[in-house]
mmCIF file of C-alpha atoms in Angstrom:
data_model
loop_
_atom_site.group_PDB
_atom_site.id
_atom_site.type_symbol
_atom_site.label_atom_id
_atom_site.label_comp_id
_atom_site.label_asym_id
_atom_site.label_seq_id
_atom_site.Cartn_x
_atom_site.Cartn_y
_atom_site.Cartn_z
ATOM 1 C CA UNK A 1 -36.169 21.378 27.180
ATOM 2 C CA UNK A 2 -37.714 23.835 27.559
ATOM 3 C CA UNK A 3 -35.486 27.300 25.503
ATOM 4 C CA UNK A 4 -35.608 28.960 28.972
ATOM 5 C CA UNK A 5 -33.342 25.313 29.975
ATOM 6 C CA UNK A 6 -30.876 24.880 27.240
ATOM 7 C CA UNK A 7 -29.060 27.780 28.326
ATOM 8 C CA UNK A 8 -28.587 26.367 31.642
ATOM 9 C CA UNK A 9 -27.352 22.941 30.680
ATOM 10 C CA UNK A 10 -25.272 24.295 27.795
ATOM 11 C CA UNK A 11 -22.984 26.115 30.523
ATOM 12 C CA UNK A 12 -23.537 22.497 32.919
ATOM 13 C CA UNK A 13 -22.167 20.233 30.322
ATOM 14 C CA UNK A 14 -19.121 22.288 29.498
ATOM 15 C CA UNK A 15 -17.940 22.924 32.162
ATOM 16 C CA UNK A 16 -17.709 18.772 32.554
ATOM 17 C CA UNK A 17 -15.697 18.336 29.383
ATOM 18 C CA UNK A 18 -18.558 16.609 27.801
ATOM 19 C CA UNK A 19 -17.105 15.829 24.138
ATOM 20 C CA UNK A 20 -13.901 13.791 25.630
ATOM 21 C CA UNK A 21 -16.222 12.721 28.444
ATOM 22 C CA UNK A 22 -18.866 10.663 25.819
ATOM 23 C CA UNK A 23 -15.927 8.836 22.999
ATOM 24 C CA UNK A 24 -14.819 7.386 26.355
ATOM 25 C CA UNK A 25 -18.546 6.539 27.348
ATOM 26 C CA UNK A 26 -18.068 5.411 23.285
ATOM 27 C CA UNK A 27 -14.956 2.828 23.201
ATOM 28 C CA UNK A 28 -16.384 1.380 26.818
ATOM 29 C CA UNK A 29 -20.357 0.672 24.907
ATOM 30 C CA UNK A 30 -18.890 -0.812 21.787
ATOM 31 C CA UNK A 31 -15.779 -2.725 23.066
ATOM 32 C CA UNK A 32 -17.822 -4.122 25.998
ATOM 33 C CA UNK A 33 -15.271 -2.568 28.523
ATOM 34 C CA UNK A 34 -12.648 -0.113 30.514
ATOM 35 C CA UNK A 35 -9.683 -2.066 29.680
ATOM 36 C CA UNK A 36 -10.318 -2.425 25.789
ATOM 37 C CA UNK A 37 -12.123 0.883 26.141
ATOM 38 C CA UNK A 38 -8.547 2.061 27.694
ATOM 39 C CA UNK A 39 -5.995 0.524 24.689
ATOM 40 C CA UNK A 40 -8.204 1.676 22.266
ATOM 41 C CA UNK A 41 -7.933 4.712 23.634
ATOM 42 C CA UNK A 42 -4.824 4.254 24.693
ATOM 43 C CA UNK A 43 -5.050 5.645 28.152
ATOM 44 C CA UNK A 44 -4.861 4.504 31.535
ATOM 45 C CA UNK A 45 -8.043 2.897 32.972
ATOM 46 C CA UNK A 46 -8.218 5.123 35.984
ATOM 47 C CA UNK A 47 -8.072 7.964 33.009
ATOM 48 C CA UNK A 48 -11.438 6.475 31.296
ATOM 49 C CA UNK A 49 -12.716 5.421 33.866
ATOM 50 C CA UNK A 50 -12.743 9.549 35.560
ATOM 51 C CA UNK A 51 -14.031 10.777 31.735
ATOM 52 C CA UNK A 52 -17.183 8.326 32.992
ATOM 53 C CA UNK A 53 -17.641 9.532 36.303
ATOM 54 C CA UNK A 54 -17.368 12.727 35.403
ATOM 55 C CA UNK A 55 -20.595 12.041 32.321
ATOM 56 C CA UNK A 56 -22.478 10.626 34.779
ATOM 57 C CA UNK A 57 -22.085 13.758 37.688
ATOM 58 C CA UNK A 58 -23.023 15.545 34.317
ATOM 59 C CA UNK A 59 -26.123 13.565 33.109
ATOM 60 C CA UNK A 60 -27.018 12.640 37.043
ATOM 61 C CA UNK A 61 -27.964 9.047 36.113
ATOM 62 C CA UNK A 62 -24.834 6.354 36.820
ATOM 63 C CA UNK A 63 -24.200 5.071 33.846
ATOM 64 C CA UNK A 64 -22.232 1.499 34.555
ATOM 65 C CA UNK A 65 -23.195 -0.575 37.692
ATOM 66 C CA UNK A 66 -21.482 -3.809 39.528
ATOM 67 C CA UNK A 67 -22.654 -7.162 38.608
ATOM 68 C CA UNK A 68 -19.965 -10.138 40.255
ATOM 69 C CA UNK A 69 -17.134 -8.714 38.905
ATOM 70 C CA UNK A 70 -17.526 -6.669 35.820
ATOM 71 C CA UNK A 71 -19.522 -3.368 35.263
ATOM 72 C CA UNK A 72 -22.743 -3.100 33.593
ATOM 73 C CA UNK A 73 -24.687 -0.456 31.936
ATOM 74 C CA UNK A 74 -27.354 0.883 32.900
ATOM 75 C CA UNK A 75 -30.286 2.253 31.541
ATOM 76 C CA UNK A 76 -29.276 5.364 31.520
ATOM 77 C CA UNK A 77 -25.842 3.696 28.852
ATOM 78 C CA UNK A 78 -27.901 2.934 26.429
ATOM 79 C CA UNK A 79 -30.461 5.437 26.410
ATOM 80 C CA UNK A 80 -26.573 7.699 25.504
ATOM 81 C CA UNK A 81 -25.434 5.598 23.454
ATOM 82 C CA UNK A 82 -27.401 6.770 20.572
ATOM 83 C CA UNK A 83 -27.557 10.189 21.839
ATOM 84 C CA UNK A 84 -23.455 10.874 21.906
ATOM 85 C CA UNK A 85 -24.003 8.181 18.658
ATOM 86 C CA UNK A 86 -26.364 11.325 17.852
ATOM 87 C CA UNK A 87 -24.001 13.810 18.547
ATOM 88 C CA UNK A 88 -20.619 12.865 16.736
ATOM 89 C CA UNK A 89 -22.799 12.407 13.806
ATOM 90 C CA UNK A 90 -24.936 15.970 13.794
ATOM 91 C CA UNK A 91 -20.907 17.235 14.238
ATOM 92 C CA UNK A 92 -19.452 15.474 11.017
ATOM 93 C CA UNK A 93 -22.904 16.694 9.954
ATOM 94 C CA UNK A 94 -22.191 20.291 10.893
ATOM 95 C CA UNK A 95 -18.659 21.231 9.133
ATOM 96 C CA UNK A 96 -20.118 19.073 6.307
ATOM 97 C CA UNK A 97 -22.463 22.578 5.070
ATOM 98 C CA UNK A 98 -19.950 24.736 6.817
ATOM 99 C CA UNK A 99 -17.044 23.451 4.189
ATOM 100 C CA UNK A 100 -18.769 26.121 1.198
ATOM 101 C CA UNK A 101 -18.707 29.084 3.468
ATOM 102 C CA UNK A 102 -14.859 28.213 4.230
ATOM 103 C CA UNK A 103 -14.215 28.155 -0.234
ATOM 104 C CA UNK A 104 -16.950 31.238 -0.347
ATOM 105 C CA UNK A 105 -15.095 32.803 2.180
ATOM 106 C CA UNK A 106 -11.868 32.188 1.375
ATOM 107 C CA UNK A 107 -10.451 30.246 3.820
ATOM 108 C CA UNK A 108 -7.747 27.398 4.318
ATOM 109 C CA UNK A 109 -9.836 24.314 4.838
ATOM 110 C CA UNK A 110 -6.231 21.582 6.290
ATOM 111 C CA UNK A 111 -6.410 17.809 5.428
ATOM 112 C CA UNK A 112 -3.842 15.987 7.688
ATOM 113 C CA UNK A 113 -2.534 12.280 6.625
ATOM 114 C CA UNK A 114 -1.031 9.978 8.872
ATOM 115 C CA UNK A 115 1.174 6.674 8.214
ATOM 116 C CA UNK A 116 2.983 3.801 9.208
ATOM 117 C CA UNK A 117 5.948 2.694 6.594
ATOM 118 C CA UNK A 118 5.374 3.276 2.166
ATOM 119 C CA UNK A 119 6.172 7.289 3.448
ATOM 120 C CA UNK A 120 7.278 7.879 -0.264
ATOM 121 C CA UNK A 121 4.048 6.710 -1.348
ATOM 122 C CA UNK A 122 1.733 8.361 0.153
ATOM 123 C CA UNK A 123 3.559 11.781 0.121
ATOM 124 C CA UNK A 124 3.969 11.237 -3.989
ATOM 125 C CA UNK A 125 -0.543 10.970 -2.542
ATOM 126 C CA UNK A 126 0.232 13.649 -1.723
ATOM 127 C CA UNK A 127 1.657 15.410 -4.556
ATOM 128 C CA UNK A 128 -1.470 14.766 -6.881
ATOM 129 C CA UNK A 129 -3.875 15.621 -4.921
ATOM 130 C CA UNK A 130 -2.039 18.761 -3.918
ATOM 131 C CA UNK A 131 -3.039 20.015 -7.096
ATOM 132 C CA UNK A 132 -6.392 19.411 -7.137
ATOM 133 C CA UNK A 133 -6.635 20.918 -4.743
ATOM 134 C CA UNK A 134 -4.995 24.031 -4.268
ATOM 135 C CA UNK A 135 -7.061 25.654 -1.666
ATOM 136 C CA UNK A 136 -6.431 23.096 0.685
ATOM 137 C CA UNK A 137 -3.418 22.406 3.653
ATOM 138 C CA UNK A 138 -1.882 19.005 3.695
ATOM 139 C CA UNK A 139 0.306 17.630 5.929
ATOM 140 C CA UNK A 140 2.100 14.039 6.521
ATOM 141 C CA UNK A 141 2.409 12.899 9.541
ATOM 142 C CA UNK A 142 5.144 9.305 10.221
ATOM 143 C CA UNK A 143 4.918 7.327 12.541
ATOM 144 C CA UNK A 144 4.577 3.887 14.264
ATOM 145 C CA UNK A 145 0.868 1.329 14.254
ATOM 146 C CA UNK A 146 1.221 2.478 18.287
ATOM 147 C CA UNK A 147 1.345 6.059 17.748
ATOM 148 C CA UNK A 148 -0.812 5.711 14.179
ATOM 149 C CA UNK A 149 -3.802 3.554 17.213
ATOM 150 C CA UNK A 150 -3.209 7.228 19.698
ATOM 151 C CA UNK A 151 -3.725 9.827 16.846
ATOM 152 C CA UNK A 152 -6.557 7.474 15.408
ATOM 153 C CA UNK A 153 -8.591 7.078 18.799
ATOM 154 C CA UNK A 154 -7.867 11.166 19.598
ATOM 155 C CA UNK A 155 -9.140 11.849 15.936
ATOM 156 C CA UNK A 156 -6.080 14.448 14.987
ATOM 157 C CA UNK A 157 -6.293 13.230 11.325
ATOM 158 C CA UNK A 158 -8.021 12.987 8.552
ATOM 159 C CA UNK A 159 -6.589 9.618 7.515
ATOM 160 C CA UNK A 160 -4.038 7.022 8.558
ATOM 161 C CA UNK A 161 -3.500 4.652 6.812
ATOM 162 C CA UNK A 162 -2.353 1.872 8.610
ATOM 163 C CA UNK A 163 -1.539 -2.158 6.784
ATOM 164 C CA UNK A 164 -3.169 -3.446 11.381
ATOM 165 C CA UNK A 165 -6.079 -2.676 12.361
ATOM 166 C CA UNK A 166 -6.949 -0.984 16.162
ATOM 167 C CA UNK A 167 -7.811 -3.044 18.236
ATOM 168 C CA UNK A 168 -11.855 -3.498 18.462
ATOM 169 C CA UNK A 169 -11.629 -3.462 15.281
ATOM 170 C CA UNK A 170 -10.554 -6.199 13.511
ATOM 171 C CA UNK A 171 -13.301 -7.331 11.023
ATOM 172 C CA UNK A 172 -14.872 -3.463 10.670
ATOM 173 C CA UNK A 173 -16.690 -1.864 7.515
ATOM 174 C CA UNK A 174 -18.177 1.161 7.068
ATOM 175 C CA UNK A 175 -17.365 5.300 6.115
ATOM 176 C CA UNK A 176 -14.919 4.695 8.545
ATOM 177 C CA UNK A 177 -12.838 1.730 6.692
ATOM 178 C CA UNK A 178 -11.679 1.831 3.082
ATOM 179 C CA UNK A 179 -10.287 -0.494 2.089
ATOM 180 C CA UNK A 180 -6.442 -0.878 -0.333
ATOM 181 C CA UNK A 181 -3.746 -2.737 -1.354
ATOM 182 C CA UNK A 182 -1.959 -6.302 -0.206
ATOM 183 C CA UNK A 183 0.422 -5.902 2.561
ATOM 184 C CA UNK A 184 1.780 -9.224 2.591
ATOM 185 C CA UNK A 185 5.088 -9.616 5.116
ATOM 186 C CA UNK A 186 8.014 -11.880 3.627
ATOM 187 C CA UNK A 187 10.667 -13.542 5.741
ATOM 188 C CA UNK A 188 14.015 -12.292 3.661
ATOM 189 C CA UNK A 189 17.560 -13.247 3.674
ATOM 190 C CA UNK A 190 21.006 -11.766 1.906
ATOM 191 C CA UNK A 191 20.537 -13.521 -1.363
ATOM 192 C CA UNK A 192 24.408 -14.376 0.275
ATOM 193 C CA UNK A 193 23.506 -15.559 3.608
ATOM 194 C CA UNK A 194 23.917 -19.645 4.247
ATOM 195 C CA UNK A 195 20.134 -20.110 4.659
ATOM 196 C CA UNK A 196 19.391 -18.490 1.102
ATOM 197 C CA UNK A 197 21.813 -21.763 -0.875
ATOM 198 C CA UNK A 198 20.581 -23.876 -2.432
ATOM 199 C CA UNK A 199 18.755 -27.410 -1.148
ATOM 200 C CA UNK A 200 16.111 -28.042 0.855
ATOM 201 C CA UNK A 201 14.590 -24.714 2.136
ATOM 202 C CA UNK A 202 15.432 -24.064 6.174
ATOM 203 C CA UNK A 203 12.805 -24.683 8.619
ATOM 204 C CA UNK A 204 11.541 -22.613 11.359
ATOM 205 C CA UNK A 205 13.770 -24.399 14.299
ATOM 206 C CA UNK A 206 16.996 -23.145 11.985
ATOM 207 C CA UNK A 207 15.637 -19.536 10.586
ATOM 208 C CA UNK A 208 15.128 -19.280 14.207
ATOM 209 C CA UNK A 209 18.441 -20.569 15.592
ATOM 210 C CA UNK A 210 20.375 -16.897 13.229
ATOM 211 C CA UNK A 211 19.570 -13.587 13.785
ATOM 212 C CA UNK A 212 16.338 -11.852 13.271
ATOM 213 C CA UNK A 213 15.819 -8.324 12.494
ATOM 214 C CA UNK A 214 13.328 -6.227 13.782
ATOM 215 C CA UNK A 215 11.107 -3.137 14.085
ATOM 216 C CA UNK A 216 11.044 -1.472 17.410
ATOM 217 C CA UNK A 217 8.013 -2.637 20.118
ATOM 218 C CA UNK A 218 4.520 -0.338 18.758
ATOM 219 C CA UNK A 219 5.375 -1.140 14.897
ATOM 220 C CA UNK A 220 2.934 -3.201 13.022
ATOM 221 C CA UNK A 221 5.891 -5.397 11.602
ATOM 222 C CA UNK A 222 7.175 -5.590 15.232
ATOM 223 C CA UNK A 223 3.807 -6.699 16.252
ATOM 224 C CA UNK A 224 3.745 -9.263 12.889
ATOM 225 C CA UNK A 225 7.177 -10.938 14.232
ATOM 226 C CA UNK A 226 5.933 -11.045 17.806
ATOM 227 C CA UNK A 227 3.097 -13.370 16.784
ATOM 228 C CA UNK A 228 5.469 -15.990 14.606
ATOM 229 C CA UNK A 229 7.882 -16.066 17.394
ATOM 230 C CA UNK A 230 4.413 -16.939 19.618
ATOM 231 C CA UNK A 231 3.083 -19.925 17.433
ATOM 232 C CA UNK A 232 6.149 -21.300 17.026
ATOM 233 C CA UNK A 233 7.070 -21.986 20.404
ATOM 234 C CA UNK A 234 10.426 -20.000 21.203
ATOM 235 C CA UNK A 235 11.921 -16.539 20.541
ATOM 236 C CA UNK A 236 15.118 -15.742 17.807
ATOM 237 C CA UNK A 237 18.333 -17.254 20.064
ATOM 238 C CA UNK A 238 19.736 -13.430 19.173
ATOM 239 C CA UNK A 239 17.619 -10.545 18.000
ATOM 240 C CA UNK A 240 18.676 -7.267 17.112
ATOM 241 C CA UNK A 241 16.076 -3.730 17.174
ATOM 242 C CA UNK A 242 16.536 -1.307 13.980
ATOM 243 C CA UNK A 243 13.729 1.874 14.066
ATOM 244 C CA UNK A 244 12.632 1.643 9.708
ATOM 245 C CA UNK A 245 11.688 -0.169 7.768
ATOM 246 C CA UNK A 246 14.567 1.797 5.614
ATOM 247 C CA UNK A 247 17.422 0.621 8.506
ATOM 248 C CA UNK A 248 16.642 -2.919 8.430
ATOM 249 C CA UNK A 249 16.400 -3.459 4.219
ATOM 250 C CA UNK A 250 19.690 -3.033 4.434
ATOM 251 C CA UNK A 251 20.984 -4.657 7.304
ATOM 252 C CA UNK A 252 19.155 -7.944 5.527
ATOM 253 C CA UNK A 253 20.963 -6.949 2.059
ATOM 254 C CA UNK A 254 24.278 -6.973 4.009
ATOM 255 C CA UNK A 255 24.002 -10.444 5.980
ATOM 256 C CA UNK A 256 23.644 -9.424 9.455
ATOM 257 C CA UNK A 257 20.029 -11.999 9.686
ATOM 258 C CA UNK A 258 16.636 -12.692 8.764
ATOM 259 C CA UNK A 259 13.758 -10.618 8.854
ATOM 260 C CA UNK A 260 10.517 -9.737 7.788
ATOM 261 C CA UNK A 261 9.454 -7.292 5.530
ATOM 262 C CA UNK A 262 6.981 -6.134 3.391
ATOM 263 C CA UNK A 263 6.474 -8.533 0.114
ATOM 264 C CA UNK A 264 6.504 -5.288 -1.443
ATOM 265 C CA UNK A 265 10.009 -4.920 -0.710
ATOM 266 C CA UNK A 266 11.224 -7.536 -3.143
ATOM 267 C CA UNK A 267 10.791 -6.513 -6.165
ATOM 268 C CA UNK A 268 12.525 -3.490 -7.704
ATOM 269 C CA UNK A 269 14.976 -1.594 -6.454
ATOM 270 C CA UNK A 270 14.620 -1.865 -2.668
ATOM 271 C CA UNK A 271 14.738 -6.021 -3.614
ATOM 272 C CA UNK A 272 18.085 -6.282 -4.220
ATOM 273 C CA UNK A 273 20.308 -9.016 -3.058
ATOM 274 C CA UNK A 274 17.601 -9.911 -0.852
ATOM 275 C CA UNK A 275 15.617 -13.581 -1.286
ATOM 276 C CA UNK A 276 12.595 -14.663 0.175
ATOM 277 C CA UNK A 277 12.357 -17.942 2.573
ATOM 278 C CA UNK A 278 9.340 -20.332 1.919
ATOM 279 C CA UNK A 279 8.338 -21.023 5.879
ATOM 280 C CA UNK A 280 4.780 -22.738 6.349
ATOM 281 C CA UNK A 281 2.875 -19.495 6.627
ATOM 282 C CA UNK A 282 4.357 -17.214 4.568
ATOM 283 C CA UNK A 283 3.879 -14.729 3.001
ATOM 284 C CA UNK A 284 1.490 -13.425 6.524
ATOM 285 C CA UNK A 285 -0.910 -11.761 4.026
ATOM 286 C CA UNK A 286 -2.061 -7.778 4.989
ATOM 287 C CA UNK A 287 -3.657 -5.428 3.955
ATOM 288 C CA UNK A 288 -3.603 -0.633 4.050
ATOM 289 C CA UNK A 289 -6.466 0.260 4.911
ATOM 290 C CA UNK A 290 -7.734 4.191 5.086
ATOM 291 C CA UNK A 291 -9.412 4.601 8.344
ATOM 292 C CA UNK A 292 -11.009 7.788 8.090
ATOM 293 C CA UNK A 293 -12.373 10.749 11.124
ATOM 294 C CA UNK A 294 -15.934 9.948 11.715
ATOM 295 C CA UNK A 295 -15.625 13.871 11.359
ATOM 296 C CA UNK A 296 -14.118 14.134 8.241
ATOM 297 C CA UNK A 297 -15.731 11.306 6.440
ATOM 298 C CA UNK A 298 -18.234 13.701 5.090
ATOM 299 C CA UNK A 299 -15.466 16.391 3.545
ATOM 300 C CA UNK A 300 -15.165 16.397 0.116
ATOM 301 C CA UNK A 301 -11.754 16.696 0.045
ATOM 302 C CA UNK A 302 -11.043 13.214 2.040
ATOM 303 C CA UNK A 303 -13.724 11.459 0.170
ATOM 304 C CA UNK A 304 -11.328 13.103 -2.683
ATOM 305 C CA UNK A 305 -7.632 12.134 -0.648
ATOM 306 C CA UNK A 306 -8.908 8.209 -0.500
ATOM 307 C CA UNK A 307 -10.764 7.876 -4.051
ATOM 308 C CA UNK A 308 -6.188 8.907 -5.100
ATOM 309 C CA UNK A 309 -5.226 5.733 -2.792
ATOM 310 C CA UNK A 310 -8.011 3.172 -3.242
ATOM 311 C CA UNK A 311 -7.151 4.151 -7.027
ATOM 312 C CA UNK A 312 -3.619 3.708 -7.533
ATOM 313 C CA UNK A 313 -1.498 0.904 -7.188
ATOM 314 C CA UNK A 314 0.539 -0.825 -5.313
ATOM 315 C CA UNK A 315 3.714 1.033 -3.453
#
């Protein structure tokens, strides 16, 4: 491309808002369908389709074409996929290259972290980090799993700590995904509950005939509980919904019913009055993981924060 044509091209791409469109396009190419991309980005499918249509207009070529009941990438799409990755890589390198200039000029940096549960633990980590990096302003957002997925897809946080990966990232690896501590899930009742009495361990039918305490839809604990119900082929006799893990633990300890909780909650002061039920398939093995925003993966402060997470003991 000639130097003379570059400003005109830049103005055309800017008018079309190409970066959000590239993000939607990249998700479709990576996940294999418009529907999966919309789910991962927490967007309506028509919105994703609109982004691709505008990107096609900006490129001057169709990016997908119908093949039976599916939309398949055109040769132009495969070319653009490589270019899109180059663009995001270049932005990450630019951010890294500008970091020394910000520090030399006294400019403040910012580190944004979003977590699900264990907010107190994450806050303690941030306190240690802040003392070592006084030039960095830090923020901590606490959300349920659905909101964490949305924030990660939108690139709103430098680091997202979650126990379940977003759709399309299961089994993924690479510099943007850092495994942290084990996070097993246990089924608990109060120590005084009838299911905790001595003798034969209860079966799933007996557990599901009791009151089951659940987190709200969109939380990781709720998703895990729903998967258990599907595996058993039935729902509990009665369900009670609570909006925080602390409320869930307190309700279990008070003898209200059964709940799926973090296995770490059984230890220390939090585990007072709780009893784990030993059923087939439990505890559920999970692990906390840190997802790094692509444009932030090479920032020194982000790497330092995640390294601190990896070095500390599980909460």
